[in-house]
């Protein structure tokens, strides 16, 4: 029988966060891999016919195709309330949106975007790195003494985990940020994260060069 949800992803991209959330939720979901270079799905379709921008993640659900990681993460949290992936009070949900916005704009796009973009000019990379210190200090100060961004694990932690992984292939050295490194190491042991990460790392290492 066809799964209720289908996640389009590329290995170790930000879509890893959506996979983690779906595993946490115990969702009935199938996965389709998008080749970042050819933009073909693993069953040979042009991914542009699903999301014209060619960006992952996107999530096929009964209502249509949902794009944008932050929206998908909140959709999963709301659809599977028993998984407690988001606070259930108004202020907690506001804080969740605050962190999803920070991760999506300040970290994902402003900082890691240029560092991961193969064609970015050196000047653009240098400019991104100038911002790294203040963004990572802000995050480190918040996480000092905390295990999660909010009171318990939430979809924001899934997103932050996916983004912090990228430090491995950028000049950002997480060992210089012990609070962030500890946070990452602890989260990596969470079963949903360990499973999602291991599965996508295996796919990533088989990525054509
Ligand atoms: N605003 C989008 C950005 C998604 C995004 O940047 N996805 C990257 C992978 S982490 C991607 O698909 N890049 C491929 C490309 O730029 O063509 C979101 O938050 O979902």
Tab-separated table of C-alpha atoms and ligand atoms in Angstrom:
chain	number	residue	atom	x	y	z
A	1	UNK	CA	0.000	0.000	0.000
A	2	UNK	CA	1.215	3.514	-0.832
A	3	UNK	CA	2.641	5.389	2.174
A	4	UNK	CA	0.629	8.400	3.312
A	5	UNK	CA	3.614	10.743	3.036
A	6	UNK	CA	6.618	10.938	0.718
A	7	UNK	CA	9.744	12.914	1.509
A	8	UNK	CA	12.025	14.090	-1.286
A	9	UNK	CA	15.544	14.407	0.061
A	10	UNK	CA	19.228	14.490	-0.798
A	11	UNK	CA	21.648	12.693	1.514
A	12	UNK	CA	22.825	14.834	4.447
A	13	UNK	CA	21.096	17.944	3.106
A	14	UNK	CA	18.745	19.946	5.339
A	15	UNK	CA	16.082	17.364	4.461
A	16	UNK	CA	17.793	15.159	7.060
A	17	UNK	CA	15.858	17.197	9.652
A	18	UNK	CA	12.537	16.238	8.077
A	19	UNK	CA	13.551	12.574	8.010
A	20	UNK	CA	14.444	12.747	11.715
A	21	UNK	CA	11.073	14.326	12.536
A	22	UNK	CA	9.226	11.682	10.508
A	23	UNK	CA	11.103	8.897	12.320
A	24	UNK	CA	10.329	10.520	15.672
A	25	UNK	CA	6.670	10.622	14.658
A	26	UNK	CA	6.598	7.005	13.528
A	27	UNK	CA	5.026	8.279	10.293
A	28	UNK	CA	3.946	6.073	7.431
A	29	UNK	CA	6.367	7.578	4.906
A	30	UNK	CA	8.349	6.692	1.825
A	31	UNK	CA	11.470	8.468	0.603
A	32	UNK	CA	12.640	9.566	-2.795
A	33	UNK	CA	16.237	10.601	-3.316
A	34	UNK	CA	16.955	13.635	-5.447
A	35	UNK	CA	20.340	13.799	-7.153
A	36	UNK	CA	21.618	17.313	-6.375
A	37	UNK	CA	23.460	17.526	-9.697
A	38	UNK	CA	21.022	16.066	-12.218
A	39	UNK	CA	17.852	16.945	-10.230
A	40	UNK	CA	16.459	13.535	-11.089
A	41	UNK	CA	14.635	11.458	-8.512
A	42	UNK	CA	15.695	7.888	-7.854
A	43	UNK	CA	12.828	6.687	-10.058
A	44	UNK	CA	14.035	8.845	-12.948
A	45	UNK	CA	11.608	11.768	-12.722
A	46	UNK	CA	12.573	15.409	-13.142
A	47	UNK	CA	12.358	16.818	-9.612
A	48	UNK	CA	11.381	20.222	-11.063
A	49	UNK	CA	7.959	18.699	-11.750
A	50	UNK	CA	7.551	18.315	-7.972
A	51	UNK	CA	9.269	21.506	-6.766
A	52	UNK	CA	10.161	23.956	-9.516
A	53	UNK	CA	13.007	25.459	-7.450
A	54	UNK	CA	14.659	22.059	-7.236
A	55	UNK	CA	15.217	22.419	-3.500
A	56	UNK	CA	14.857	19.645	-0.964
A	57	UNK	CA	13.035	18.873	1.218
A	58	UNK	CA	9.544	18.630	-0.121
A	59	UNK	CA	6.837	16.470	1.345
A	60	UNK	CA	4.022	14.929	-0.654
A	61	UNK	CA	0.914	14.563	1.472
A	62	UNK	CA	-2.844	14.231	0.873
A	63	UNK	CA	-3.260	17.997	0.604
A	64	UNK	CA	-0.463	18.506	-1.955
A	65	UNK	CA	3.272	19.126	-1.976
A	66	UNK	CA	4.636	21.055	0.983
A	67	UNK	CA	8.007	22.784	0.639
A	68	UNK	CA	10.304	24.623	3.081
A	69	UNK	CA	11.927	22.683	5.843
A	70	UNK	CA	10.514	24.857	8.648
A	71	UNK	CA	6.966	24.361	7.339
A	72	UNK	CA	7.439	20.611	6.891
A	73	UNK	CA	8.849	20.257	10.397
A	74	UNK	CA	5.911	22.115	11.924
A	75	UNK	CA	3.460	20.127	9.799
A	76	UNK	CA	4.932	16.854	11.073
A	77	UNK	CA	4.849	18.101	14.671
A	78	UNK	CA	1.189	19.104	14.328
A	79	UNK	CA	0.111	15.994	12.471
A	80	UNK	CA	1.675	13.686	15.055
A	81	UNK	CA	0.988	15.428	18.372
A	82	UNK	CA	1.716	12.294	20.416
A	83	UNK	CA	5.353	12.497	19.365
A	84	UNK	CA	5.638	15.825	21.270
A	85	UNK	CA	7.910	17.387	18.663
A	86	UNK	CA	6.727	20.919	19.448
A	87	UNK	CA	5.621	22.691	22.607
A	88	UNK	CA	1.864	22.717	23.102
A	89	UNK	CA	1.563	26.206	24.562
A	90	UNK	CA	1.425	29.399	22.509
A	91	UNK	CA	4.681	30.895	23.850
A	92	UNK	CA	6.527	27.610	23.394
A	93	UNK	CA	5.382	27.422	19.776
A	94	UNK	CA	6.462	31.030	19.278
A	95	UNK	CA	9.905	30.147	20.610
A	96	UNK	CA	9.955	27.162	18.259
A	97	UNK	CA	9.307	29.464	15.299
A	98	UNK	CA	12.027	31.789	16.591
A	99	UNK	CA	14.604	28.990	16.495
A	100	UNK	CA	13.436	27.580	13.170
A	101	UNK	CA	13.793	31.079	11.699
A	102	UNK	CA	17.230	31.577	13.220
A	103	UNK	CA	18.481	28.214	11.965
A	104	UNK	CA	16.963	28.699	8.505
A	105	UNK	CA	18.165	32.240	7.918
A	106	UNK	CA	21.201	32.993	10.092
A	107	UNK	CA	22.796	29.544	9.966
A	108	UNK	CA	21.513	27.589	6.960
A	109	UNK	CA	21.307	30.318	4.337
A	110	UNK	CA	23.569	33.151	5.542
A	111	UNK	CA	26.398	31.107	7.006
A	112	UNK	CA	26.491	27.618	5.507
A	113	UNK	CA	24.881	28.486	2.147
A	114	UNK	CA	27.961	30.293	0.768
A	115	UNK	CA	30.383	27.859	2.437
A	116	UNK	CA	28.725	24.866	0.765
A	117	UNK	CA	28.043	26.492	-2.584
A	118	UNK	CA	30.686	25.182	-4.992
A	119	UNK	CA	30.555	28.286	-7.182
A	120	UNK	CA	30.579	30.914	-4.426
A	121	UNK	CA	33.334	33.508	-4.793
A	122	UNK	CA	36.037	33.523	-2.104
A	123	UNK	CA	34.924	36.996	-1.047
A	124	UNK	CA	31.401	35.708	-0.424
A	125	UNK	CA	32.748	32.827	1.670
A	126	UNK	CA	34.937	35.185	3.679
A	127	UNK	CA	31.963	37.435	4.304
A	128	UNK	CA	29.914	34.471	5.550
A	129	UNK	CA	32.729	33.396	7.872
A	130	UNK	CA	32.904	36.875	9.412
A	131	UNK	CA	29.364	36.298	10.654
A	132	UNK	CA	30.054	32.822	11.991
A	133	UNK	CA	31.518	33.898	15.297
A	134	UNK	CA	28.581	36.013	16.491
A	135	UNK	CA	25.955	33.475	15.334
A	136	UNK	CA	27.717	30.525	16.941
A	137	UNK	CA	28.411	32.462	20.137
A	138	UNK	CA	24.727	33.401	20.414
A	139	UNK	CA	23.736	29.762	19.946
A	140	UNK	CA	26.405	28.507	22.332
A	141	UNK	CA	25.336	30.926	25.052
A	142	UNK	CA	21.734	29.791	24.712
A	143	UNK	CA	22.596	26.082	24.749
A	144	UNK	CA	25.018	26.345	27.677
A	145	UNK	CA	23.370	24.280	30.427
A	146	UNK	CA	20.615	23.047	28.104
A	147	UNK	CA	20.227	19.737	26.263
A	148	UNK	CA	17.772	21.120	23.705
A	149	UNK	CA	16.803	24.450	22.199
A	150	UNK	CA	13.462	24.358	24.036
A	151	UNK	CA	12.371	22.499	27.173
A	152	UNK	CA	12.510	19.098	25.468
A	153	UNK	CA	13.517	17.705	22.076
A	154	UNK	CA	11.702	19.482	19.250
A	155	UNK	CA	11.850	19.698	15.471
A	156	UNK	CA	14.160	22.698	15.908
A	157	UNK	CA	16.801	20.341	17.340
A	158	UNK	CA	16.385	18.095	14.304
A	159	UNK	CA	17.050	21.073	12.024
A	160	UNK	CA	19.985	22.324	14.080
A	161	UNK	CA	21.535	18.851	14.104
A	162	UNK	CA	21.321	18.661	10.297
A	163	UNK	CA	22.923	22.097	9.916
A	164	UNK	CA	25.711	21.579	12.477
A	165	UNK	CA	26.726	18.444	10.565
A	166	UNK	CA	27.883	20.644	7.728
A	167	UNK	CA	30.725	22.004	9.848
A	168	UNK	CA	32.520	18.742	8.946
A	169	UNK	CA	33.002	19.984	5.365
A	170	UNK	CA	33.529	23.693	6.061
A	171	UNK	CA	36.300	25.679	7.799
A	172	UNK	CA	34.129	25.977	10.935
A	173	UNK	CA	35.713	23.921	13.699
A	174	UNK	CA	33.098	22.826	16.223
A	175	UNK	CA	35.752	21.789	18.745
A	176	UNK	CA	36.238	25.529	19.272
A	177	UNK	CA	32.619	25.566	20.471
A	178	UNK	CA	32.471	22.869	23.181
A	179	UNK	CA	28.849	23.561	24.099
A	180	UNK	CA	27.779	23.067	20.492
A	181	UNK	CA	29.995	20.035	20.053
A	182	UNK	CA	28.529	18.406	23.210
A	183	UNK	CA	25.018	19.181	22.032
A	184	UNK	CA	25.783	17.563	18.669
A	185	UNK	CA	27.408	14.486	20.228
A	186	UNK	CA	24.479	13.937	22.609
A	187	UNK	CA	21.856	14.395	19.911
A	188	UNK	CA	23.686	11.980	17.618
A	189	UNK	CA	22.872	9.220	20.123
A	190	UNK	CA	19.134	9.791	19.925
A	191	UNK	CA	17.709	6.715	18.104
A	192	UNK	CA	15.816	8.644	15.393
A	193	UNK	CA	18.897	10.756	14.670
A	194	UNK	CA	21.370	7.882	14.766
A	195	UNK	CA	19.197	5.940	12.322
A	196	UNK	CA	18.557	8.855	9.939
A	197	UNK	CA	22.195	9.938	9.973
A	198	UNK	CA	23.576	6.430	9.385
A	199	UNK	CA	21.173	5.818	6.503
A	200	UNK	CA	21.925	9.107	4.782
A	201	UNK	CA	25.678	8.912	5.385
A	202	UNK	CA	25.710	5.541	3.611
A	203	UNK	CA	23.872	7.097	0.657
A	204	UNK	CA	26.111	10.180	0.697
A	205	UNK	CA	29.294	8.139	0.474
A	206	UNK	CA	27.895	6.475	-2.636
A	207	UNK	CA	27.195	9.858	-4.221
A	208	UNK	CA	28.721	10.000	-7.738
A	209	UNK	CA	31.836	12.254	-7.787
B	1	LIG	N1	14.341	27.552	1.940
B	1	LIG	C1	14.510	26.145	1.687
B	1	LIG	C2	15.967	25.895	1.366
B	1	LIG	C3	16.231	24.447	1.076
B	1	LIG	C4	17.634	24.236	0.574
B	1	LIG	O1	18.467	25.164	0.527
B	1	LIG	N2	17.906	23.001	0.212
B	1	LIG	C5	19.204	22.667	-0.321
B	1	LIG	C6	19.781	21.452	0.392
B	1	LIG	S1	20.141	21.821	2.093
B	1	LIG	C7	19.043	22.317	-1.772
B	1	LIG	O2	18.113	21.637	-2.156
B	1	LIG	N3	19.973	22.790	-2.595
B	1	LIG	C8	19.979	22.452	-3.995
B	1	LIG	C9	20.071	23.644	-4.873
B	1	LIG	O3	20.321	24.760	-4.372
B	1	LIG	O4	19.899	23.470	-6.072
B	1	LIG	C10	14.086	25.318	2.909
B	1	LIG	O5	14.275	25.824	4.023
B	1	LIG	O6	13.583	24.208	2.747
